Short mmCIF file of C-alpha atoms in Angstrom, two decimals:
data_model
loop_
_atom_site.label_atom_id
_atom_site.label_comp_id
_atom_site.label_asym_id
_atom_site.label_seq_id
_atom_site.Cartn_x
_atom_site.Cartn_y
_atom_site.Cartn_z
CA UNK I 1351 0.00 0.00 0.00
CA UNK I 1352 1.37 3.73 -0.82
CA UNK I 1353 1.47 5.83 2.00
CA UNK I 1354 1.75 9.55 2.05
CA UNK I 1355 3.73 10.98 4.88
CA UNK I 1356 4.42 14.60 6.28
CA UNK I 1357 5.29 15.79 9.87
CA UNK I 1358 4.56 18.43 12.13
CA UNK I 1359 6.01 19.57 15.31
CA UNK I 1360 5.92 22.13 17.74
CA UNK I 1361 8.18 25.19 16.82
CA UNK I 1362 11.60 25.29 18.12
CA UNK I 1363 14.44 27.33 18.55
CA UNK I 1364 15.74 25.44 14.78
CA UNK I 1365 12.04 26.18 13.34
CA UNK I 1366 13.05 29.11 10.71
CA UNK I 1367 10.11 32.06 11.09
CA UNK I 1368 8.46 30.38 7.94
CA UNK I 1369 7.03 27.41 9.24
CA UNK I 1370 6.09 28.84 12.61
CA UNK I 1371 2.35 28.77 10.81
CA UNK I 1372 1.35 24.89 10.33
CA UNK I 1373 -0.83 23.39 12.94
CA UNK I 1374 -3.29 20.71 12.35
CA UNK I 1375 -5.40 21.96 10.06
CA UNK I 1376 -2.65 22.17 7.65
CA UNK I 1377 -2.52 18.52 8.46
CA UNK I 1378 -5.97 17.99 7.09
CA UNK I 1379 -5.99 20.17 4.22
CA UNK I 1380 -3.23 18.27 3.00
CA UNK I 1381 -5.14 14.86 3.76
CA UNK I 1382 -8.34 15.72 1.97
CA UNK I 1383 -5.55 17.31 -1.02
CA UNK I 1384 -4.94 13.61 -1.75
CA UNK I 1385 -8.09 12.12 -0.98
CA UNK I 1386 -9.72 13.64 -3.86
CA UNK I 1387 -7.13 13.45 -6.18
CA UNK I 1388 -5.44 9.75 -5.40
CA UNK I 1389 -7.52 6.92 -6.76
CA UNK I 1390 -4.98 4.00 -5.20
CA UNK I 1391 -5.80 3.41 -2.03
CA UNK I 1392 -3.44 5.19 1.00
CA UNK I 1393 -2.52 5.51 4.25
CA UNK I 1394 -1.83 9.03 5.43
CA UNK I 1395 1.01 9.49 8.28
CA UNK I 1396 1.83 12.33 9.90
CA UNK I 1397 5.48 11.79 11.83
CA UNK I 1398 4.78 14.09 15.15
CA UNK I 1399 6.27 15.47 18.27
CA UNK I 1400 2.84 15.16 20.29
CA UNK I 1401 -0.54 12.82 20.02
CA UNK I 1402 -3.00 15.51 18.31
CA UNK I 1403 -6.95 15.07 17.66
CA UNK I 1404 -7.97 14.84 13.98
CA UNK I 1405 -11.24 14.53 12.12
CA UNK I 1406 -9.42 12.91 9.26
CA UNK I 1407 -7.75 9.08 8.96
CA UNK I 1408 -4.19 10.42 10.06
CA UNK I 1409 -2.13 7.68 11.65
CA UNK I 1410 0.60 9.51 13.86
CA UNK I 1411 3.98 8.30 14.95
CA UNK I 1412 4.92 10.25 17.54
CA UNK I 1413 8.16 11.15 18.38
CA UNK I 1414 8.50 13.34 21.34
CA UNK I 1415 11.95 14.45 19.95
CA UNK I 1416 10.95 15.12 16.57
CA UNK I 1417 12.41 18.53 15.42
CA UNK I 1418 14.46 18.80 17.94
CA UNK I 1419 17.43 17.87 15.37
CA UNK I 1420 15.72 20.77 13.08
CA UNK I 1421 14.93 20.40 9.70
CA UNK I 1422 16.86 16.57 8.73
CA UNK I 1423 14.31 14.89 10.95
CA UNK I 1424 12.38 15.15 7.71
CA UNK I 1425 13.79 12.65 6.79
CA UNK I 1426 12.44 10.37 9.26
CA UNK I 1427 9.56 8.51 7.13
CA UNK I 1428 12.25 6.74 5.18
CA UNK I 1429 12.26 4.47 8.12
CA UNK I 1430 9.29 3.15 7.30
CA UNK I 1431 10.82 1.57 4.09
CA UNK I 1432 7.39 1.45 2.26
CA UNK I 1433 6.80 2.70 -0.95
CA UNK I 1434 6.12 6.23 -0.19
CA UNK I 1435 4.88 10.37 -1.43
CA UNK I 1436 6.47 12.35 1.59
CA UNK I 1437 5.33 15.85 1.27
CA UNK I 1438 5.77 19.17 3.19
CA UNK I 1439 2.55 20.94 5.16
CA UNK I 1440 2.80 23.60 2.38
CA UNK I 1441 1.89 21.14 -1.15
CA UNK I 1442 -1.32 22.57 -2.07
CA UNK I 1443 -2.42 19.08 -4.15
CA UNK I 1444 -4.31 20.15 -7.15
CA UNK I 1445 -4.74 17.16 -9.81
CA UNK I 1446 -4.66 13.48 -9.60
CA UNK I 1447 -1.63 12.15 -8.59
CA UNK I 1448 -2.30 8.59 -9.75
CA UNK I 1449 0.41 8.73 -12.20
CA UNK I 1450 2.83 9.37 -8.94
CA UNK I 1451 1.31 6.74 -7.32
CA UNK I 1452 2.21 4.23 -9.73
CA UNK I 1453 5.73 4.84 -10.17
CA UNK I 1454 6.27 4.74 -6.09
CA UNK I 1455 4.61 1.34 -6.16
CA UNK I 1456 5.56 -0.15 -9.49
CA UNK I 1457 9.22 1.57 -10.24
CA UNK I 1458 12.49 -0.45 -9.02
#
């Protein structure tokens, strides 16, 4: 199964002004982004510092010291060593993304 994966943690002394913003309804946006526009089915996981409460299917892995090592923690959801879309709180999804979807899954 694909999964799409983003993160979110509290802001830190490393957090640059920028993303100072994203809370969990950035979270969600970004969920129902690919729900509309991903026809292969999905899990959506959101790598976080703290449990949160969402209306949308997120499935968090918290990390209470996520962020803490600034900006490379992103790459944390390589761990999970599944074929995988890993996207920032910012991706504004506006067209299918099926054709993305198939080359995570199907590409060697």
């Amino acid at each position: 199964m694909l999964t799409v994966a983003t993160l979110l943690w509290q802001p830190n002394k490393k957090s640059l002004d920028f993303s100072r913003c994203y809370n969990e309804t950035w979270v969600e946006k970004l969920y129902r982004g690919f729900a509309r526009n991903l026809t292969a089915p999905f899990r959506f996981v959101l790598y976080t510092d703290r449990e949160r409460a969402y209306s949308e299917p997120v499935e968090q892995l918290v990390q209470p010291d996520l962020g803490q090592g600034g900006y490379g923690d992103c790459i944390r959801p390589y761990a999970l060593g599944a074929p995988m879309i890993l996207v920032g709180l910012d991706t504004v999804v506006t067209g299918n993304c099926d054709d993305l979807a198939r080359y995570c899954l199907e590409e060697k």
